[in-house]
Short mmCIF file of C-alpha atoms and ligand atoms in Angstrom, two decimals:
data_model
loop_
_atom_site.label_atom_id
_atom_site.label_comp_id
_atom_site.label_asym_id
_atom_site.label_seq_id
_atom_site.Cartn_x
_atom_site.Cartn_y
_atom_site.Cartn_z
CA MET A 1 59.22 -44.00 -33.49
CA LYS A 2 60.03 -40.49 -34.37
CA ILE A 3 58.43 -36.90 -33.76
CA ASP A 4 57.80 -35.24 -36.89
CA ARG A 5 56.41 -32.01 -35.84
CA VAL A 6 55.63 -30.05 -32.48
CA GLU A 7 53.29 -27.08 -32.30
CA LEU A 8 53.01 -24.82 -29.45
CA ARG A 9 50.01 -22.36 -29.09
CA GLU A 10 48.75 -20.21 -26.49
CA ILE A 11 44.97 -19.90 -26.14
CA GLN A 12 43.14 -17.65 -23.75
CA MET A 13 39.97 -18.78 -22.12
CA PRO A 14 37.76 -16.52 -19.80
CA LEU A 15 36.58 -18.44 -16.76
CA VAL A 16 32.79 -18.42 -16.05
CA HIS A 17 33.58 -17.36 -12.56
CA PHE A 18 36.64 -15.86 -11.19
CA PHE A 19 38.87 -18.08 -9.13
CA GLU A 20 40.55 -16.70 -6.13
CA THR A 21 43.30 -18.32 -3.84
CA SER A 22 45.42 -16.85 -0.96
CA PHE A 23 47.77 -15.63 -3.65
CA GLY A 24 45.30 -13.90 -6.01
CA ARG A 25 42.35 -13.89 -8.36
CA THR A 26 42.31 -15.43 -12.01
CA THR A 27 39.55 -14.29 -14.44
CA THR A 28 41.09 -15.48 -17.78
CA ARG A 29 43.34 -18.45 -18.27
CA ARG A 30 46.42 -18.38 -20.53
CA ILE A 31 47.05 -21.87 -21.64
CA VAL A 32 49.78 -23.14 -23.70
CA LEU A 33 48.94 -26.28 -25.60
CA VAL A 34 51.30 -28.67 -27.05
CA ARG A 35 50.52 -30.71 -30.20
CA VAL A 36 52.90 -33.39 -31.38
CA ASP A 37 52.68 -35.34 -34.56
CA ALA A 38 54.46 -38.55 -34.90
CA ASN A 39 54.05 -41.47 -37.29
CA GLY A 40 50.80 -40.08 -38.43
CA VAL A 41 49.23 -39.92 -35.01
CA THR A 42 48.58 -36.62 -33.13
CA GLY A 43 49.00 -36.12 -29.24
CA TRP A 44 47.98 -33.18 -27.07
CA GLY A 45 49.46 -31.78 -23.85
CA GLU A 46 48.78 -28.71 -21.70
CA VAL A 47 51.00 -26.45 -19.65
CA THR A 48 49.20 -25.95 -16.36
CA ALA A 49 51.20 -22.92 -15.19
CA GLY A 50 49.35 -20.04 -13.77
CA GLU A 51 49.29 -16.65 -15.32
CA ALA A 52 51.58 -15.24 -12.59
CA PRO A 53 54.51 -17.06 -10.81
CA THR A 54 52.65 -17.37 -7.46
CA TYR A 55 51.61 -21.12 -7.20
CA SER A 56 55.02 -21.96 -8.65
CA TYR A 57 57.70 -20.08 -10.41
CA GLU A 58 56.42 -21.23 -13.98
CA THR A 59 54.36 -19.15 -16.17
CA PRO A 60 53.06 -19.68 -19.77
CA GLU A 61 55.97 -17.57 -20.88
CA THR A 62 58.76 -19.61 -19.04
CA ALA A 63 57.17 -22.84 -20.33
CA TRP A 64 57.21 -21.60 -23.98
CA HIS A 65 60.93 -20.63 -23.54
CA ILE A 66 61.85 -23.97 -21.96
CA LEU A 67 59.91 -25.99 -24.53
CA ARG A 68 61.12 -23.94 -27.54
CA ASP A 69 64.64 -23.76 -26.56
CA PHE A 70 65.23 -27.00 -24.80
CA LEU A 71 62.72 -29.71 -24.64
CA ILE A 72 61.41 -29.54 -28.25
CA PRO A 73 64.92 -29.35 -29.77
CA TRP A 74 65.96 -32.37 -27.56
CA THR A 75 63.03 -34.51 -28.87
CA LEU A 76 62.37 -33.48 -32.54
CA GLY A 77 63.47 -35.95 -34.92
CA LYS A 78 64.85 -38.34 -32.28
CA ALA A 79 63.77 -42.14 -31.92
CA TRP A 80 61.78 -43.27 -28.89
CA GLU A 81 59.75 -46.30 -27.62
CA THR A 82 58.17 -45.08 -24.60
CA PRO A 83 57.30 -41.60 -23.18
CA ALA A 84 59.34 -42.60 -19.93
CA GLU A 85 62.50 -42.55 -22.09
CA ILE A 86 61.60 -38.69 -23.07
CA ALA A 87 61.05 -38.14 -19.32
CA ALA A 88 64.54 -39.44 -18.66
CA ARG A 89 65.94 -37.16 -21.47
CA PHE A 90 64.44 -34.25 -19.77
CA ARG A 91 65.99 -34.89 -16.34
CA PRO A 92 69.10 -32.75 -16.76
CA ILE A 93 66.88 -29.63 -16.90
CA ARG A 94 66.33 -28.48 -13.27
CA GLY A 95 62.58 -28.00 -12.48
CA HIS A 96 60.17 -26.53 -15.23
CA ASN A 97 57.94 -29.58 -14.63
CA MET A 98 54.91 -28.06 -16.13
CA ALA A 99 56.74 -27.46 -19.35
CA LYS A 100 58.18 -31.04 -19.37
CA ALA A 101 54.73 -32.57 -18.42
CA ALA A 102 53.02 -30.76 -21.34
CA LEU A 103 55.28 -32.46 -24.05
CA GLU A 104 55.66 -35.79 -22.21
CA ASN A 105 51.90 -36.19 -21.71
CA ALA A 106 51.29 -35.51 -25.40
CA LEU A 107 53.58 -38.42 -26.02
CA TRP A 108 51.49 -40.65 -23.71
CA ASP A 109 48.47 -39.67 -25.73
CA ILE A 110 50.42 -40.82 -28.86
CA ALA A 111 51.72 -44.02 -27.31
CA ALA A 112 48.13 -44.91 -26.26
CA GLN A 113 46.85 -44.52 -29.75
CA TRP A 114 49.68 -46.66 -31.20
CA GLN A 115 48.99 -49.34 -28.83
CA ASN A 116 45.14 -48.98 -29.50
CA VAL A 117 44.29 -48.58 -25.76
CA PRO A 118 42.70 -45.83 -23.71
CA LEU A 119 45.28 -43.47 -22.04
CA ALA A 120 44.00 -44.56 -18.59
CA LYS A 121 44.84 -48.08 -19.34
CA LEU A 122 48.40 -47.30 -20.69
CA VAL A 123 49.10 -45.44 -17.64
CA GLY A 124 48.23 -48.34 -15.52
CA GLY A 125 44.78 -47.23 -14.21
CA THR A 126 42.28 -49.72 -12.88
CA LEU A 127 39.35 -47.55 -11.91
CA ALA A 128 36.34 -47.25 -14.36
CA GLU A 129 34.94 -44.39 -12.59
CA ILE A 130 36.63 -41.77 -10.44
CA PRO A 131 35.38 -39.95 -7.42
CA CYS A 132 35.22 -36.01 -7.86
CA GLY A 133 35.24 -33.21 -5.49
CA VAL A 134 35.30 -29.42 -6.05
CA SER A 135 37.68 -26.54 -5.29
CA ILE A 136 35.88 -23.54 -4.22
CA GLY A 137 37.90 -20.26 -4.34
CA ILE A 138 37.58 -17.22 -2.05
CA GLN A 139 34.32 -15.46 -2.60
CA ASN A 140 33.25 -11.96 -2.07
CA SER A 141 30.93 -12.90 0.96
CA ILE A 142 30.15 -15.83 3.24
CA ALA A 143 26.69 -15.91 1.76
CA GLU A 144 27.84 -16.30 -1.81
CA LEU A 145 30.27 -19.05 -0.47
CA LEU A 146 27.44 -21.05 1.24
CA GLU A 147 25.38 -20.79 -1.98
CA LYS A 148 28.31 -22.23 -4.03
CA VAL A 149 28.76 -25.23 -1.54
CA GLU A 150 24.94 -26.02 -1.71
CA GLY A 151 25.03 -25.96 -5.43
CA GLU A 152 28.04 -28.26 -5.72
CA LEU A 153 26.53 -30.68 -3.10
CA ALA A 154 23.35 -30.61 -5.16
CA ALA A 155 25.30 -31.53 -8.28
CA GLY A 156 26.60 -34.60 -6.40
CA TYR A 157 30.21 -33.69 -5.75
CA GLN A 158 31.61 -36.08 -3.06
CA ARG A 159 33.79 -33.56 -1.23
CA ILE A 160 34.05 -29.80 -0.80
CA LYS A 161 37.42 -28.01 -0.73
CA VAL A 162 37.49 -24.44 0.20
CA LYS A 163 40.40 -21.97 -0.19
CA VAL A 164 41.39 -20.23 3.02
CA LYS A 165 43.68 -17.38 4.08
CA PRO A 166 44.03 -15.26 7.18
CA GLY A 167 40.71 -13.52 7.68
CA TRP A 168 38.85 -15.98 5.49
CA ASP A 169 39.32 -19.30 7.48
CA LEU A 170 37.83 -19.99 10.83
CA ASN A 171 34.93 -17.80 10.09
CA ILE A 172 33.96 -19.54 6.76
CA LEU A 173 34.66 -23.06 8.26
CA GLU A 174 32.23 -22.22 11.10
CA ALA A 175 29.61 -20.98 8.68
CA ILE A 176 29.86 -24.08 6.53
CA ARG A 177 29.99 -26.58 9.38
CA THR A 178 26.82 -24.83 11.00
CA ARG A 179 24.87 -25.18 7.75
CA PHE A 180 26.43 -28.60 6.62
CA PRO A 181 27.65 -30.45 9.76
CA ARG A 182 28.48 -33.68 8.26
CA ILE A 183 29.82 -33.18 4.55
CA PRO A 184 33.30 -34.28 3.66
CA LEU A 185 35.09 -30.93 3.95
CA MET A 186 38.76 -29.72 3.53
CA ALA A 187 40.69 -26.51 3.26
CA ASP A 188 43.53 -25.51 0.92
CA ALA A 189 45.74 -22.64 2.26
CA ASN A 190 48.28 -22.38 -0.62
CA SER A 191 51.16 -21.45 1.89
CA ALA A 192 49.19 -18.59 3.59
CA TYR A 193 50.61 -19.44 7.05
CA SER A 194 53.79 -19.94 8.89
CA LEU A 195 54.76 -21.68 12.06
CA ALA A 196 54.08 -18.49 14.06
CA ASP A 197 50.32 -19.40 13.34
CA ILE A 198 50.46 -22.73 15.29
CA ALA A 199 47.77 -21.64 17.76
CA HIS A 200 45.54 -20.40 15.01
CA LEU A 201 45.86 -23.50 12.94
CA LYS A 202 45.18 -25.76 16.06
CA GLU A 203 41.62 -24.18 15.91
CA PHE A 204 41.03 -25.70 12.47
CA ASP A 205 40.92 -29.09 14.33
CA ARG A 206 37.34 -28.40 15.74
CA PHE A 207 35.81 -28.60 12.21
CA TYR A 208 36.98 -32.19 11.65
CA LEU A 209 38.31 -31.62 8.18
CA MET A 210 39.53 -34.45 6.03
CA MET A 211 42.85 -32.45 5.63
CA ILE A 212 44.44 -29.29 5.34
CA GLU A 213 46.38 -28.78 2.16
CA GLN A 214 49.74 -26.82 2.22
CA PRO A 215 49.36 -24.68 5.26
CA LEU A 216 53.10 -23.61 5.27
CA GLY A 217 55.72 -22.63 2.84
CA TRP A 218 55.47 -23.56 -0.85
CA ASP A 219 58.96 -25.19 -0.55
CA ASP A 220 58.87 -26.45 2.96
CA LEU A 221 58.64 -29.90 4.41
CA VAL A 222 60.45 -29.46 7.84
CA ASP A 223 57.92 -26.97 9.25
CA HIS A 224 55.01 -28.90 8.05
CA ALA A 225 56.50 -31.97 10.02
CA LYS A 226 56.50 -29.78 13.17
CA LEU A 227 52.89 -28.58 12.52
CA GLN A 228 51.66 -32.10 11.82
CA ARG A 229 52.86 -33.07 15.34
CA GLU A 230 50.74 -30.35 16.85
CA ILE A 231 47.48 -30.65 15.03
CA SER A 232 45.13 -33.47 14.61
CA THR A 233 43.77 -32.51 11.10
CA PRO A 234 45.92 -34.48 8.44
CA ILE A 235 48.14 -32.28 6.37
CA CYS A 236 47.99 -32.80 2.64
CA LEU A 237 51.09 -31.59 0.69
CA ASP A 238 50.77 -29.89 -2.77
CA GLU A 239 53.22 -27.29 -3.61
CA SER A 240 56.17 -28.95 -1.97
CA ILE A 241 56.10 -32.24 -3.71
CA HIS A 242 57.80 -32.21 -7.26
CA THR A 243 59.46 -35.66 -7.24
CA ALA A 244 58.95 -39.13 -5.83
CA ASP A 245 61.96 -38.38 -3.74
CA ASP A 246 60.18 -35.43 -2.27
CA ALA A 247 57.31 -37.66 -1.39
CA ARG A 248 59.56 -40.17 0.28
CA LYS A 249 61.28 -37.51 2.30
CA ALA A 250 58.10 -35.70 3.43
CA LEU A 251 56.63 -39.00 4.55
CA GLN A 252 59.71 -40.11 6.26
CA ILE A 253 59.68 -37.04 8.39
CA GLY A 254 55.95 -36.88 8.76
CA ALA A 255 55.40 -33.67 6.98
CA GLY A 256 51.91 -34.90 5.95
CA LYS A 257 49.52 -37.78 5.83
CA ILE A 258 48.14 -37.26 2.28
CA ILE A 259 49.61 -36.14 -1.01
CA ASN A 260 47.93 -34.27 -3.79
CA ILE A 261 49.35 -35.32 -7.12
CA LYS A 262 49.42 -32.80 -9.95
CA LEU A 263 50.65 -33.89 -13.48
CA GLY A 264 52.16 -30.56 -14.13
CA ARG A 265 53.80 -30.01 -10.76
CA VAL A 266 55.53 -33.33 -10.77
CA GLY A 267 56.54 -33.21 -14.54
CA GLY A 268 54.10 -35.61 -16.20
CA PHE A 269 52.63 -39.26 -16.17
CA THR A 270 56.10 -40.90 -15.52
CA ALA A 271 56.82 -38.93 -12.24
CA ALA A 272 53.13 -39.03 -11.16
CA LYS A 273 53.26 -42.81 -11.26
CA GLN A 274 56.34 -42.76 -9.14
CA VAL A 275 54.95 -40.44 -6.65
CA HIS A 276 51.77 -42.61 -6.64
CA ASP A 277 54.02 -45.79 -5.97
CA VAL A 278 55.91 -44.29 -3.03
CA CYS A 279 52.71 -43.38 -1.35
CA ARG A 280 50.90 -46.48 -2.13
CA ALA A 281 53.91 -48.67 -0.64
CA ARG A 282 53.35 -46.70 2.56
CA ASN A 283 49.38 -46.92 2.48
CA VAL A 284 49.27 -43.25 2.03
CA PRO A 285 46.23 -41.98 0.07
CA VAL A 286 46.60 -39.55 -2.89
CA TRP A 287 44.18 -37.66 -5.13
CA CYS A 288 44.55 -35.57 -8.28
CA GLY A 289 44.74 -31.80 -7.97
CA GLY A 290 43.78 -29.46 -10.52
CA MET A 291 45.11 -26.27 -12.10
CA LEU A 292 41.83 -24.88 -13.82
CA GLU A 293 42.78 -26.98 -16.88
CA SER A 294 41.15 -26.80 -20.22
CA GLY A 295 39.62 -30.27 -21.41
CA ILE A 296 42.96 -31.50 -22.62
CA GLY A 297 44.67 -31.27 -19.12
CA ARG A 298 41.34 -32.37 -17.56
CA ALA A 299 41.44 -35.56 -19.62
CA HIS A 300 45.00 -36.33 -18.54
CA ASN A 301 43.87 -35.71 -14.88
CA ILE A 302 41.00 -38.29 -15.38
CA ALA A 303 43.57 -40.84 -16.75
CA VAL A 304 45.96 -40.54 -13.79
CA SER A 305 43.09 -40.64 -11.26
CA THR A 306 42.40 -44.17 -12.36
CA LEU A 307 45.64 -45.50 -10.70
CA PRO A 308 44.64 -47.65 -7.75
CA GLY A 309 46.12 -45.32 -4.99
CA PHE A 310 43.81 -42.45 -5.92
CA THR A 311 41.36 -43.20 -3.19
CA LEU A 312 40.10 -39.86 -2.34
CA PRO A 313 38.03 -37.56 -4.35
CA GLY A 314 40.22 -35.21 -6.59
CA ASP A 315 40.01 -31.70 -7.85
CA VAL A 316 38.75 -33.07 -11.17
CA SER A 317 35.43 -31.60 -12.00
CA ALA A 318 33.06 -30.83 -14.92
CA SER A 319 34.14 -28.71 -17.90
CA LYS A 320 31.16 -26.42 -17.31
CA ARG A 321 32.35 -25.41 -13.91
CA TYR A 322 35.12 -23.35 -15.47
CA TRP A 323 34.11 -22.93 -19.14
CA ALA A 324 31.32 -21.70 -21.09
CA GLU A 325 32.53 -23.97 -23.92
CA ASP A 326 35.41 -26.33 -23.54
CA ILE A 327 37.96 -27.19 -26.20
CA ILE A 328 37.13 -31.04 -26.18
CA GLU A 329 34.19 -32.97 -27.27
CA PRO A 330 32.40 -34.27 -25.46
CA GLU A 331 33.06 -32.11 -22.52
CA VAL A 332 33.75 -33.42 -19.08
CA THR A 333 30.55 -34.40 -17.23
CA VAL A 334 30.00 -35.57 -13.58
CA SER A 335 27.36 -38.06 -12.64
CA ALA A 336 24.81 -37.25 -9.98
CA GLN A 337 26.75 -39.58 -7.67
CA GLY A 338 29.87 -37.22 -8.11
CA THR A 339 31.89 -39.39 -10.31
CA ILE A 340 33.36 -39.31 -13.88
CA HIS A 341 32.95 -42.38 -16.04
CA VAL A 342 36.33 -43.08 -17.65
CA SER A 343 36.18 -43.06 -21.30
CA GLN A 344 37.07 -46.33 -22.85
CA THR A 345 37.90 -45.14 -26.13
CA VAL A 346 41.46 -45.13 -27.55
CA GLY A 347 43.83 -42.41 -26.64
CA LEU A 348 42.82 -39.21 -24.63
CA GLY A 349 39.21 -40.33 -24.63
CA TYR A 350 37.97 -36.89 -25.79
CA THR A 351 38.43 -35.20 -29.30
CA PRO A 352 40.07 -31.98 -29.23
CA ASN A 353 37.89 -29.31 -30.99
CA LEU A 354 40.28 -27.84 -33.51
CA LYS A 355 37.93 -25.13 -34.62
CA ARG A 356 37.48 -23.91 -31.17
CA ILE A 357 41.19 -24.16 -30.22
CA GLU A 358 42.01 -22.04 -33.45
CA LYS A 359 39.52 -19.41 -32.53
CA LEU A 360 41.07 -19.15 -28.99
CA THR A 361 44.58 -19.00 -30.23
CA VAL A 362 46.62 -15.88 -29.66
CA ARG A 363 49.93 -17.05 -30.89
CA LYS A 364 51.46 -20.30 -32.33
CA GLU A 365 54.89 -21.56 -33.48
CA SER A 366 55.72 -24.87 -35.17
CA PHE A 367 58.77 -26.84 -35.15
CA GLU A 368 59.59 -29.48 -37.71
O1 OSB B 1 46.38 -25.38 -4.91
O2 OSB B 1 45.04 -26.83 -5.67
C1 OSB B 1 45.56 -25.66 -5.79
C2 OSB B 1 43.84 -23.84 -8.85
C3 OSB B 1 44.97 -23.08 -9.21
C4 OSB B 1 46.20 -23.19 -8.48
C5 OSB B 1 46.38 -24.04 -7.38
C6 OSB B 1 45.28 -24.72 -6.93
C7 OSB B 1 44.05 -24.58 -7.65
C8 OSB B 1 42.80 -25.31 -7.23
C9 OSB B 1 41.74 -25.54 -8.38
O3 OSB B 1 42.56 -25.75 -6.17
C10 OSB B 1 41.54 -26.87 -8.71
C11 OSB B 1 40.78 -27.12 -9.96
O4 OSB B 1 41.23 -27.08 -11.06
O5 OSB B 1 39.46 -27.29 -9.81
MG1 MG B 2 46.43 -26.85 -3.55
#
């Protein structure tokens, strides 16, 4: 099969509510979409990079550059059988996993349509329904945070994750535990602490969290291993895991007990499956992280979440938590039990809304 055409476009989508982490606040997402046409079939991918290089070094601009100048020329007009072959072709490029994932995942969408199966099935998924949690950003006040937690629990979500940073950590966890003593709760620090904070991080143990996500350096494994020996709360790694080898090394040295898999961060479905397999072989649970995706990235997240090792609720939630109107039809909805029913239709499982996408587009470039 041959790729006839690739189109890059940047869309801008305002969030219904700002999203704040320890590295800053986002109000409007800039999302690069990749559309691929091959043998009369269209596939879509999404670059999940943040607007600023604060979660990782990638941005919409770096992804556009890497796609336009390297990844697209390397794939356009070339023959391929499986998306994994394309992933292998991208290997000489160091990093830039979010750019790679956007293109590779579009090919998975195409491959699923060629084979007449749902994307989840092609990926190797087995779950028909996936458990969902929510990620709640830093709020303007504790009262607003408690209100949000209450609303998400009422909507049925199976676990609550809250963003923490120095000054917005023990106080908010105390407030949540006082009001909701038994809910499945976790915290995500996005690298806001260092080993100098060990005594402080030990205090998290009294809130019996399911896990604490990426407390230390965004590129660290060694210090996380030291911290994990000192605290009883399980550490979940996010930012530090980019490959299956990273996962193997992290688990080997005890840097954490759980891994968050993000398609963009690891470079697409091929690598995500490898990270999943490394963890599953060691009985280490994984879950799917989110990057404030539009419906296209969200649909990919749902597909990867059907792999059998995804035993914990992920940050895969309803479209309406982020968007007044999503770019897919139907929008992603979550059941009263806090689950998403996996679409059994061929391909992505959702239809990109071309009119809506066109309206949100601020630039596009196509390659034949
Ligand atoms: O660390 O998981 C993270 C959003 C942007 C950047 C990093 C992270 C997040 C989230 C949001 O936690 C997850 C979601 O999309 O709901
Ligand atoms: Mg995280």
